[in-house]
XYZ file of C-alpha atoms in Angstrom:
727
model
C -13.765 -12.019 -10.413
C -11.252 -11.523 -7.633
C -10.527 -7.879 -6.960
C -7.026 -6.581 -6.173
C -6.425 -6.262 -2.460
C -3.928 -6.701 0.313
C -4.816 -7.783 3.810
C -7.956 -5.680 3.694
C -8.919 -3.098 1.050
C -6.344 -0.904 -0.614
C -6.173 2.550 0.947
C -6.422 5.686 -1.134
C -7.529 9.197 -0.399
C -10.805 8.774 -2.251
C -11.630 5.757 -0.077
C -10.941 7.755 3.077
C -13.163 10.565 1.811
C -15.986 8.152 0.987
C -15.723 6.579 4.449
C -15.808 9.970 6.125
C -18.834 11.145 4.142
C -20.694 7.906 4.792
C -20.461 8.339 8.552
C -21.888 11.838 8.737
C -20.618 14.987 10.396
C -17.513 15.276 12.501
C -14.546 17.401 13.412
C -11.111 17.701 11.824
C -8.160 17.992 14.202
C -5.066 19.491 12.645
C -2.538 18.922 15.413
C 0.619 17.092 14.435
C 1.787 14.232 16.620
C 5.414 14.774 17.657
C 7.765 12.252 16.108
C 5.280 11.051 13.507
C 5.842 11.739 9.793
C 3.142 14.206 8.868
C 0.592 12.483 11.087
C -2.705 14.286 11.440
C -5.867 13.711 13.372
C -8.830 13.867 11.039
C -12.357 12.752 11.785
C -15.804 12.919 10.311
C -17.448 10.223 12.343
C -14.260 8.223 11.807
C -11.549 8.523 14.450
C -8.231 9.052 12.660
C -5.852 10.360 15.330
C -2.890 10.048 12.971
C -1.898 8.680 9.577
C -1.720 5.087 10.800
C -4.992 4.391 12.629
C -8.658 4.566 11.691
C -11.582 3.570 13.949
C -15.145 3.935 12.697
C -18.460 4.102 14.543
C -19.017 0.376 14.076
C -15.773 -0.358 15.890
C -13.779 -1.449 12.818
C -10.095 -0.775 13.520
C -7.724 -0.308 10.595
C -3.947 0.067 10.674
C -2.267 1.639 7.649
C 1.111 0.030 6.988
C 3.795 2.339 5.637
C 6.254 -0.541 5.134
C 5.965 -3.170 2.404
C 5.418 -6.818 3.314
C 7.899 -8.958 1.382
C 7.667 -12.079 3.504
C 9.677 -10.650 6.400
C 6.661 -10.453 8.718
C 6.676 -6.689 9.037
C 2.908 -6.384 8.722
C 2.620 -8.314 11.973
C 5.605 -6.757 13.735
C 4.570 -3.175 12.971
C 0.945 -3.927 13.852
C 2.152 -5.235 17.221
C 3.763 -1.874 17.998
C 0.528 0.035 17.390
C -1.744 -2.595 18.942
C 0.345 -2.765 22.113
C -0.136 0.907 22.881
C -3.689 1.106 21.534
C -4.640 -1.924 23.647
C -6.337 -3.938 20.926
C -5.855 -7.612 20.005
C -4.358 -8.317 16.594
C -7.348 -10.344 15.465
C -9.576 -7.265 15.770
C -7.722 -5.171 13.225
C -7.519 -4.903 9.431
C -4.353 -3.918 7.602
C -4.101 -1.654 4.584
C -1.036 -0.792 2.548
C -0.166 2.895 2.692
C -0.454 4.821 -0.568
C 2.290 6.946 -2.059
C 1.952 9.889 0.298
C 4.409 12.233 1.994
C 2.700 11.525 5.335
C 4.368 8.114 5.299
C 7.923 9.294 4.704
C 10.370 7.679 7.086
C 12.204 10.616 8.644
C 15.374 8.594 9.262
C 15.601 7.574 5.599
C 14.002 10.679 4.110
C 11.940 8.380 1.881
C 8.734 6.391 1.926
C 10.782 3.229 1.875
C 11.150 -0.322 3.146
C 14.778 -1.421 3.302
C 18.010 -1.550 5.236
C 16.502 -3.723 7.988
C 15.103 -0.453 9.298
C 11.327 -0.911 9.450
C 11.070 -1.933 13.103
C 13.946 0.319 14.173
C 12.411 3.399 12.597
C 8.908 2.540 13.835
C 9.813 1.536 17.395
C 8.990 4.928 18.899
C 6.786 6.727 16.307
C 4.268 3.937 15.790
C 4.016 3.171 19.481
C 3.304 6.883 19.862
C 0.595 6.569 17.211
C -1.138 3.857 19.212
C -0.622 5.603 22.545
C -2.024 8.894 21.242
C -5.190 7.173 20.053
C -5.583 5.319 23.372
C -5.200 8.516 25.395
C -7.739 10.360 23.249
C -10.227 7.499 23.645
C -9.682 7.449 27.409
C -10.266 11.198 27.612
C -13.440 10.860 25.526
C -14.818 8.184 27.842
C -13.904 10.142 30.963
C -15.600 13.252 29.595
C -18.752 11.336 28.694
C -18.977 9.756 32.154
C -17.737 12.864 34.008
C -15.045 10.849 35.802
C -11.273 11.361 36.156
C -9.429 9.983 33.146
C -7.076 8.179 35.530
C -9.982 6.013 36.701
C -10.624 4.664 33.181
C -8.835 1.656 31.707
C -8.260 0.713 28.063
C -8.095 -2.989 27.262
C -9.025 -5.211 24.309
C -10.598 -2.399 22.305
C -12.767 -1.168 25.151
C -12.683 1.612 27.756
C -13.932 0.580 31.200
C -14.678 2.373 34.445
C -14.523 -0.211 37.208
C -16.064 1.935 39.933
C -19.332 2.476 38.021
C -19.199 -0.743 36.025
C -19.537 1.132 32.745
C -17.687 0.260 29.537
C -17.754 1.265 25.894
C -16.165 -0.178 22.771
C -13.772 2.093 20.903
C -16.252 2.480 18.052
C -18.835 4.032 20.372
C -16.275 6.648 21.396
C -14.824 7.324 17.938
C -16.671 10.572 17.278
C -16.019 11.957 20.771
C -12.347 10.944 20.638
C -11.964 12.846 17.371
C -12.745 16.051 19.279
C -9.986 15.470 21.829
C -6.676 17.290 21.412
C -3.714 15.212 20.323
C -1.589 14.620 23.463
C 1.797 16.279 23.651
C 3.996 14.746 24.918
C 2.814 11.176 24.353
C 3.716 8.874 27.260
C 4.481 5.271 26.299
C 3.834 2.112 28.294
C 6.507 0.749 30.584
C 7.984 -2.334 28.848
C 7.142 -4.308 31.987
C 3.470 -3.793 31.063
C 3.788 -5.146 27.516
C 1.239 -7.822 26.736
C 1.907 -8.216 23.015
C 5.430 -6.986 22.276
C 7.850 -9.820 22.949
C 5.339 -12.566 22.133
C 4.922 -14.579 18.937
C 1.333 -14.395 17.688
C 0.207 -15.924 14.404
C 1.321 -13.738 11.529
C -1.414 -11.542 10.166
C -0.700 -12.504 6.548
C -0.580 -16.269 7.119
C -4.258 -17.045 6.587
C -4.572 -15.168 3.290
C -1.318 -16.625 1.978
C -2.418 -20.123 2.996
C -5.842 -20.046 1.350
C -4.749 -18.197 -1.789
C -6.708 -15.021 -1.168
C -3.604 -12.857 -0.691
C -2.979 -10.708 -3.744
C 0.556 -9.979 -4.875
C 1.253 -7.578 -7.712
C 1.269 -10.467 -10.188
C -2.223 -11.501 -9.021
C -3.991 -8.224 -9.819
C -7.113 -8.596 -11.973
C -9.146 -5.657 -13.282
C -12.200 -5.448 -15.483
C -11.127 -4.939 -19.081
C -7.476 -5.606 -18.284
C -5.089 -7.035 -20.848
C -1.672 -8.574 -20.262
C 1.640 -7.758 -21.911
C 5.078 -9.301 -21.878
C 8.034 -6.912 -21.982
C 11.411 -7.569 -23.548
C 14.273 -5.075 -23.565
C 17.558 -5.052 -25.411
C 19.804 -7.647 -23.727
C 22.680 -5.148 -23.662
C 22.264 -1.889 -21.776
C 22.495 1.043 -24.159
C 21.287 -0.947 -27.149
C 18.165 -0.226 -29.192
C 15.297 -2.036 -30.889
C 16.197 -2.465 -34.574
C 13.070 -4.228 -35.779
C 10.505 -6.981 -35.203
C 7.887 -8.993 -37.077
C 4.640 -7.210 -36.258
C 2.549 -9.270 -38.664
C 3.702 -12.601 -37.210
C 2.980 -11.454 -33.669
C -0.516 -10.223 -34.483
C -1.375 -13.600 -36.038
C -1.017 -15.270 -32.633
C -4.536 -15.881 -31.211
C -5.266 -13.426 -28.411
C -2.615 -10.846 -29.349
C -4.170 -7.384 -29.609
C -1.398 -4.758 -29.564
C 2.347 -4.224 -29.841
C 3.877 -1.141 -28.231
C 7.499 -0.102 -28.335
C 10.176 2.048 -26.744
C 13.579 2.848 -28.237
C 15.105 -0.102 -26.358
C 12.126 -2.400 -25.656
C 8.789 -3.712 -26.817
C 5.722 -5.286 -25.233
C 3.288 -7.653 -26.892
C -0.172 -7.332 -25.347
C -2.939 -9.880 -25.441
C -6.064 -11.109 -23.756
C -4.046 -13.557 -21.654
C -0.422 -14.086 -20.680
C 0.255 -17.018 -23.015
C -0.827 -14.914 -25.973
C 1.623 -12.214 -24.881
C 4.462 -14.720 -24.406
C 3.800 -16.483 -27.709
C 3.314 -13.207 -29.528
C 6.633 -11.822 -28.383
C 8.384 -14.992 -29.480
C 6.754 -14.657 -32.897
C 7.740 -10.981 -33.074
C 11.388 -12.103 -32.952
C 12.803 -8.674 -32.014
C 16.137 -7.664 -33.531
C 18.563 -5.465 -31.621
C 21.331 -3.016 -32.234
C 23.457 -4.018 -29.243
C 25.101 -0.613 -29.005
C 28.427 0.462 -27.481
C 28.694 -2.181 -24.750
C 28.369 -5.296 -26.917
C 31.956 -6.393 -26.247
C 31.780 -6.059 -22.466
C 32.629 -9.266 -20.572
C 33.325 -10.509 -17.056
C 37.034 -10.481 -17.860
C 36.963 -6.823 -18.932
C 34.928 -5.810 -15.886
C 37.284 -7.608 -13.494
C 40.347 -6.113 -15.143
C 38.884 -2.623 -14.699
C 38.310 -3.319 -11.000
C 41.817 -4.671 -10.488
C 43.373 -1.624 -12.105
C 41.160 0.764 -10.137
C 42.026 -1.007 -6.886
C 45.676 0.003 -7.288
C 44.736 3.643 -6.803
C 44.474 5.386 -3.460
C 40.813 5.663 -2.525
C 38.665 8.037 -0.539
C 39.571 7.679 3.121
C 36.633 6.369 5.123
C 38.482 5.875 8.417
C 41.984 6.539 9.679
C 43.381 5.849 13.142
C 47.046 5.630 14.063
C 50.027 5.375 11.719
C 49.107 2.389 9.542
C 52.193 2.471 7.309
C 54.632 2.442 10.240
C 52.632 -0.210 12.063
C 52.631 -2.461 9.015
C 56.333 -1.928 8.446
C 57.159 -3.001 12.012
C 54.661 -5.873 12.221
C 56.059 -9.277 13.168
C 53.645 -11.044 10.814
C 52.053 -9.467 7.774
C 49.345 -10.837 5.448
C 48.212 -9.367 2.146
C 45.154 -10.717 0.382
C 42.614 -9.945 -2.339
C 38.962 -10.820 -1.882
C 36.389 -10.903 -4.684
C 32.577 -10.875 -4.546
C 30.703 -11.266 -7.852
C 27.792 -9.509 -9.467
C 24.553 -10.944 -8.096
C 20.944 -10.974 -9.239
C 18.091 -10.532 -6.782
C 16.154 -13.437 -8.331
C 13.002 -12.960 -6.262
C 10.279 -15.571 -6.663
C 7.853 -12.983 -8.071
C 9.269 -11.495 -11.277
C 8.906 -7.802 -12.088
C 5.336 -6.757 -12.900
C 3.283 -3.548 -12.957
C -0.410 -3.036 -13.703
C -1.466 0.413 -14.887
C -4.519 2.224 -16.136
C -3.373 5.517 -17.592
C -6.076 7.988 -18.560
C -5.764 11.513 -19.975
C -6.253 13.148 -16.559
C -5.150 10.493 -14.015
C -3.586 7.103 -13.515
C -3.768 4.121 -11.194
C -0.838 1.803 -10.572
C -1.004 -1.615 -8.921
C 2.434 -2.881 -7.966
C 4.562 -4.263 -5.171
C 7.247 -1.684 -4.411
C 9.604 -0.754 -1.607
C 9.458 2.917 -2.667
C 5.864 4.087 -3.385
C 6.692 7.781 -3.798
C 9.485 7.011 -6.258
C 7.108 4.714 -8.116
C 4.543 7.496 -8.388
C 7.180 9.930 -9.642
C 8.314 7.424 -12.295
C 4.764 7.335 -13.640
C 4.513 11.120 -13.475
C 7.747 11.486 -15.433
C 6.599 8.960 -18.020
C 3.113 10.383 -18.528
C 3.414 14.080 -17.732
C 0.608 13.749 -15.178
C 0.883 15.629 -11.870
C 1.917 13.201 -9.077
C -1.234 14.007 -7.096
C -3.300 12.603 -9.998
C -1.557 9.239 -9.741
C -2.653 6.617 -7.204
C -0.250 3.814 -6.259
C -1.913 0.701 -4.851
C 0.905 -1.133 -3.094
C 0.700 -4.904 -2.837
C 2.326 -7.826 -1.117
C 5.730 -8.516 -2.677
C 6.949 -12.014 -3.494
C 10.512 -11.274 -2.438
C 12.316 -7.958 -2.744
C 15.901 -8.332 -1.484
C 16.514 -4.719 -2.531
C 15.397 -5.050 -6.171
C 12.166 -3.161 -5.568
C 14.088 -0.293 -4.005
C 14.402 0.821 -7.607
C 11.412 1.802 -9.702
C 12.930 1.830 -13.188
C 10.732 -1.080 -14.272
C 7.641 0.907 -13.233
C 8.739 3.823 -15.384
C 9.334 1.468 -18.304
C 5.861 -0.026 -17.859
C 4.277 3.436 -17.682
C 5.906 4.532 -20.945
C 4.463 1.451 -22.606
C 1.048 1.543 -20.917
C 0.360 5.156 -21.855
C 0.190 3.995 -25.476
C -3.041 2.039 -24.856
C -6.382 3.212 -23.388
C -7.189 0.165 -21.254
C -5.748 -1.219 -18.012
C -2.787 -3.479 -18.733
C -0.571 -5.715 -16.657
C 2.994 -5.688 -17.973
C 5.426 -8.329 -16.758
C 8.947 -9.609 -17.188
C 9.599 -13.335 -17.519
C 12.001 -14.986 -15.083
C 14.698 -14.812 -17.748
C 14.113 -11.103 -18.307
C 14.097 -10.527 -14.543
C 17.531 -12.094 -14.068
C 19.216 -10.810 -17.221
C 17.840 -7.265 -16.912
C 18.389 -6.980 -13.151
C 20.105 -4.059 -11.474
C 22.910 -6.219 -10.127
C 24.640 -6.229 -6.755
C 28.070 -4.720 -7.502
C 31.204 -6.759 -8.030
C 33.616 -5.875 -5.213
C 37.370 -6.254 -5.345
C 39.095 -5.783 -1.974
C 42.765 -5.413 -1.137
C 43.544 -5.907 2.516
C 46.817 -5.925 4.418
C 47.093 -6.607 8.137
C 49.908 -7.106 10.597
C 50.434 -8.786 13.972
C 52.820 -7.810 16.731
C 55.082 -10.217 18.616
C 52.227 -11.103 21.009
C 49.931 -12.131 18.189
C 47.729 -9.053 18.487
C 46.488 -7.092 15.489
C 48.777 -4.108 15.102
C 47.750 -2.641 11.731
C 44.921 -2.923 9.244
C 44.628 -1.430 5.745
C 41.466 -2.262 3.769
C 40.721 -0.828 0.330
C 37.447 -1.772 -1.337
C 36.771 -1.122 -5.007
C 33.361 -1.252 -6.613
C 30.267 0.611 -7.683
C 28.812 3.361 -5.483
C 25.078 2.616 -5.599
C 24.277 5.716 -3.579
C 25.851 7.926 -6.256
C 22.968 7.007 -8.552
C 20.115 6.306 -6.132
C 20.582 9.279 -3.785
C 23.701 11.287 -4.688
C 22.910 13.840 -1.993
C 23.744 11.097 0.523
C 27.400 10.891 -0.507
C 29.793 12.096 2.179
C 32.560 14.062 0.452
C 32.104 11.757 -2.509
C 32.111 8.589 -0.389
C 29.301 6.039 -0.447
C 29.072 4.958 3.199
C 27.455 1.662 2.190
C 30.600 0.663 0.297
C 32.527 0.559 3.583
C 29.788 -0.327 6.083
C 30.927 -3.307 8.123
C 34.563 -2.529 7.327
C 35.235 0.778 9.040
C 33.596 -0.184 12.337
C 34.614 -3.744 13.114
C 33.963 -5.406 16.485
C 37.687 -5.569 17.167
C 40.152 -3.228 18.840
C 42.713 -2.265 16.182
C 45.205 0.503 17.077
C 46.154 1.522 13.502
C 43.510 1.277 10.807
C 42.878 2.841 7.415
C 39.857 2.135 5.223
C 39.597 3.405 1.668
C 36.989 3.116 -1.067
C 37.568 3.435 -4.813
C 34.557 4.061 -7.014
C 34.600 1.969 -10.177
C 31.361 1.860 -12.149
C 30.946 -1.175 -14.402
C 30.661 -0.592 -18.125
C 27.131 -1.041 -19.440
C 25.535 -2.071 -16.121
C 23.336 -0.518 -13.463
C 23.971 -1.640 -9.895
C 21.687 -1.781 -6.888
C 21.697 -2.883 -3.269
C 21.216 -6.556 -2.448
C 20.079 -8.147 0.804
C 22.653 -7.296 3.466
C 24.048 -4.394 1.421
C 27.529 -3.227 2.515
C 27.947 -5.578 5.492
C 27.301 -8.687 3.345
C 30.339 -7.725 1.315
C 32.605 -6.245 3.961
C 32.042 -8.711 6.799
C 33.077 -11.513 4.434
C 36.392 -9.724 3.919
C 36.891 -8.690 7.546
C 36.008 -12.049 9.108
C 38.027 -13.893 6.500
C 41.108 -11.818 7.321
C 40.516 -12.176 11.067
C 40.528 -15.943 10.575
C 43.698 -15.755 8.486
C 45.406 -13.713 11.187
C 44.319 -16.149 13.881
C 45.881 -19.073 12.029
C 49.008 -17.052 11.271
C 49.325 -16.358 15.000
C 48.855 -20.037 15.791
C 45.716 -19.155 17.752
C 42.305 -20.715 17.976
C 39.937 -18.521 15.873
C 37.500 -18.155 18.769
C 40.205 -17.289 21.299
C 41.804 -14.849 18.844
C 38.540 -12.985 18.431
C 37.854 -12.947 22.166
C 41.123 -11.221 23.027
C 40.375 -8.445 20.534
C 36.868 -7.819 21.880
C 37.706 -6.067 25.134
C 35.815 -2.953 23.947
C 32.732 -4.868 22.657
C 30.944 -6.621 25.554
C 27.801 -7.322 23.532
C 29.938 -8.751 20.755
C 31.713 -10.984 23.246
C 28.364 -12.126 24.621
C 26.977 -13.303 21.283
C 30.319 -14.827 20.292
C 30.490 -16.906 23.469
C 26.854 -17.975 23.182
C 27.194 -19.150 19.599
C 30.397 -21.006 20.407
C 28.840 -22.674 23.456
C 25.721 -23.757 21.585
C 27.792 -25.127 18.699
C 30.151 -27.015 21.010
C 33.240 -25.167 19.862
C 36.363 -27.220 20.581
C 34.657 -30.619 20.458
C 36.201 -33.496 18.551
C 34.898 -33.477 14.972
C 34.682 -36.326 12.465
C 37.173 -36.415 9.607
C 36.400 -33.837 6.939
C 34.307 -31.678 9.287
C 35.146 -28.135 10.306
C 33.689 -25.265 12.320
C 33.791 -21.699 11.052
C 32.852 -18.602 12.981
C 31.812 -15.088 12.018
C 31.004 -12.124 14.255
C 29.521 -8.819 13.157
C 27.679 -5.690 14.201
C 25.316 -4.599 11.469
C 21.959 -2.825 11.293
C 22.463 -1.951 14.987
C 22.379 -5.650 15.949
C 25.093 -7.995 17.173
C 25.287 -11.542 15.844
C 27.718 -14.441 15.809
C 27.347 -17.566 13.709
C 29.162 -20.895 14.000
C 28.733 -23.158 10.990
C 29.680 -26.834 10.798
C 30.462 -28.268 7.371
C 31.738 -31.512 5.903
C 33.982 -31.374 2.837
C 34.467 -34.605 0.895
C 37.653 -35.470 -0.960
C 35.874 -34.856 -4.254
C 35.150 -31.295 -3.112
C 31.479 -31.731 -2.308
C 30.387 -29.440 0.517
C 27.730 -30.465 3.028
C 26.250 -27.948 5.455
C 25.644 -29.701 8.762
C 24.524 -27.168 11.346
C 24.457 -23.444 12.048
C 24.183 -21.782 15.439
C 23.519 -18.053 15.478
C 23.395 -15.951 18.647
C 21.661 -12.594 18.250
C 21.401 -9.432 20.330
C 19.095 -7.000 18.567
C 18.083 -5.066 21.682
C 14.340 -5.157 22.457
C 12.590 -8.010 20.638
C 9.160 -7.251 19.217
C 8.305 -10.529 17.460
C 10.659 -13.386 18.471
C 9.427 -15.899 15.890
C 10.043 -13.360 13.121
C 13.584 -12.767 14.411
C 14.305 -16.495 14.247
C 12.686 -16.821 10.830
C 14.666 -13.906 9.420
C 17.957 -15.325 10.683
C 17.104 -18.720 9.194
C 16.001 -17.251 5.881
C 18.919 -14.839 5.767
C 21.425 -17.625 6.322
C 19.865 -19.751 3.578
C 19.925 -16.754 1.237
C 23.556 -15.952 2.028
C 24.762 -19.556 1.960
C 23.127 -20.035 -1.438
C 25.029 -17.020 -2.724
C 28.313 -18.125 -1.199
C 28.113 -21.639 -2.610
C 26.671 -21.103 -6.067
C 25.763 -17.634 -7.240
C 27.382 -15.200 -9.648
C 26.298 -13.285 -12.709
C 28.825 -13.433 -15.520
C 28.864 -11.555 -18.824
C 29.763 -12.319 -22.402
C 29.195 -10.016 -25.379
C 27.598 -7.423 -23.114
C 24.909 -9.821 -21.850
C 24.294 -11.689 -18.605
C 24.909 -15.400 -19.168
C 22.569 -16.649 -16.423
C 18.818 -16.631 -17.032
C 16.893 -18.863 -14.626
C 17.213 -21.152 -11.636
C 18.921 -23.861 -13.689
C 22.072 -21.735 -13.988
C 21.467 -19.297 -11.120
C 20.544 -21.947 -8.658
C 18.901 -21.849 -5.254
C 19.707 -24.045 -2.289
C 17.504 -27.118 -2.085
C 15.777 -28.318 1.062
C 18.029 -31.347 1.463
C 21.104 -29.092 1.260
C 20.095 -26.744 4.085
C 21.799 -27.076 7.465
C 20.052 -27.482 10.790
C 19.770 -23.828 11.844
C 19.406 -22.918 15.513
C 18.857 -19.323 16.593
C 19.674 -18.236 20.131
C 18.291 -14.903 21.344
C 20.469 -13.242 23.978
C 19.025 -9.788 23.502
C 19.530 -6.817 25.802
C 16.085 -5.185 26.228
C 17.691 -1.980 27.526
C 19.849 -1.478 24.420
C 19.006 0.408 21.257
C 16.677 -1.618 19.057
C 18.342 -3.216 16.042
C 17.307 -4.506 12.633
C 17.175 -8.175 11.760
C 16.075 -8.805 8.146
C 19.607 -8.919 6.716
C 21.644 -10.004 9.736
C 21.652 -13.702 8.837
C 22.751 -13.025 5.269
C 25.740 -11.014 6.477
C 27.157 -13.928 8.486
C 26.696 -16.686 5.924
C 29.650 -16.345 3.560
C 32.384 -15.656 6.156
C 31.230 -18.440 8.480
C 31.142 -20.843 5.528
C 34.552 -19.822 4.184
C 36.123 -20.230 7.606
C 34.434 -23.606 8.119
C 35.660 -24.852 4.730
C 39.197 -23.845 5.690
C 38.882 -25.676 9.012
C 37.619 -28.795 7.227
C 39.876 -28.829 4.176
C 42.730 -26.364 4.642
C 41.582 -24.446 1.549
C 41.297 -20.690 2.048
C 38.624 -19.250 -0.245
C 38.649 -15.534 -0.919
C 36.361 -15.492 -3.928
C 32.627 -16.175 -4.117
C 31.102 -18.575 -5.215
C 32.873 -21.452 -3.473
C 31.590 -24.608 -5.179
C 33.339 -24.041 -8.533
C 36.648 -23.412 -6.756
C 36.423 -26.437 -4.459
C 35.355 -28.672 -7.347
C 38.184 -27.398 -9.537
C 40.723 -27.922 -6.750
C 39.483 -31.472 -6.156
C 39.964 -32.205 -9.858
C 43.382 -30.595 -9.965
C 42.151 -27.689 -12.076
C 42.789 -23.972 -11.781
C 39.924 -21.482 -11.883
C 40.477 -17.844 -12.755
């Protein structure tokens, strides 16, 4: 029977203790490494200079990954940071997922979290320091053993050498001695000119296991004595379970138990088909509660009304009202972005074994400490008695930043004495999602007589996710994510006011979605920039260039993308080029997209050129892959995706009506790295998604003359081609 694992065994404190005891006596070092989150050097025959590295006497090197691997390649990228400074090749190390532990809190986020395209940014210095500290301690141990100056010793490929005497020792042979060395303070880092690994593109460390099927995602967990349960909750938030047919469910072969909550039930069996069939036979009946009449129309009307109110001021420069009043040309527009599901390939699942005095949880989560607390709240167990085994995640996109499903599973699992895997079906995953908010934006902008932007007033209305997820992060009541990408545009605008109006949707819970605020706001900003360019009679590229005098890195990526795409070339009939520029997640990117729009409204994506400046590049292939994947993700959303509601329930349920882009629909995507290695390092996981919708909308306008301000685009283009109107 295959045991649950990641890339290497799952780390927990008991495992560390067993390893330490097995290797005999040693010395514990209690010094904290500056800049590392609770890092500590502990050793008992095992060299653990900090929370991220373990080297045993046999020379086995283990890196503990505090960030979740969701397909973005972070296991490899983060490992490269440590390995570069530790001077070990990637193929000599084993990776383990970090447990829920305060030592792995990301100081910048204040959470043990993977999200916001921040993993590499937040690890760039601390995890290089982790590797450098271990290397220095090993060098000092070797120098002391040989009675030579430490400066005469060299670390390379997991070995310390002394050229003058010809002596060398593997790291494992020095582990116990290194554990007795003081943690260096300060910790000098390598000169980037000496990098041998950072900036290269090695094979990803998770590729082999994912290729041969040995990689274990949360859904793959198997435990001795484990049973499997399917969960179903009331399809309307706030509703309750009214009844079900217990007898019919228990007659299904393999069904063993039925457990309930006020708003949900789970049918448990010896295999998943028994659980699925048993729940169907149970035929649960619901009291739909107070939100049963909620609909897309009622939600949109609430947003429209709220958008008429003055919002919280996020940015104010100059006299916007006077500048708008005196503008030569003035444009007012409303932009709409729909509710979205995360729709990851791996549906929600949690495996738990809850005992009277402790619990184990096997799950893929972006927030291990929150997951542990959910189980503690559900069971009454102290958090330190709960072990979270984090797993590979089959797509997160922000959904696993929330742990509500883990709490739900824990409240169900505590009703049975055995380990149980509880899962949502694809339909449950989409209908019960914590949706990306619907945003309704009012924007007014004005040009002066020279065709320069004179005034800009942008009011966004929507849910404040931060108000629920981390209310302490609100700034005078303002959710900064709601306006990110809108307040700080690449362009020089003399008079600007940004406002945000909080409007929480009836009967729904909202959550961040890949690209978060910038995915919403850059669509609005770059759409309006394009509208202003055409109103001024200017080429969209030239219009952007003349407003970028204060953004040299923005100008650089804009020019590179335009050059690579052949901006200004003669295009076939029905073709158009659209451009989008943005600064998000501390990275600059510009995308030029070529599309073809047929007379019947069918949209064909031809080619995308994206130029990126994310500062220092750790793993170039991963940067390219993330831009490609992000564009596909964002283009899929822009063309097809929205969650609509009728009678309080989401109408979409699976990929037949919440569709994904198909291979033959994808454009030829070319990524051009023009990165400044001396700049601040930027994030990359969501950068491609941010650019997709605005570049596509602007390209469709160039090809067809139709200005689209509402996502998704395909229904609007199709309706227009057929002479229909779409609300």
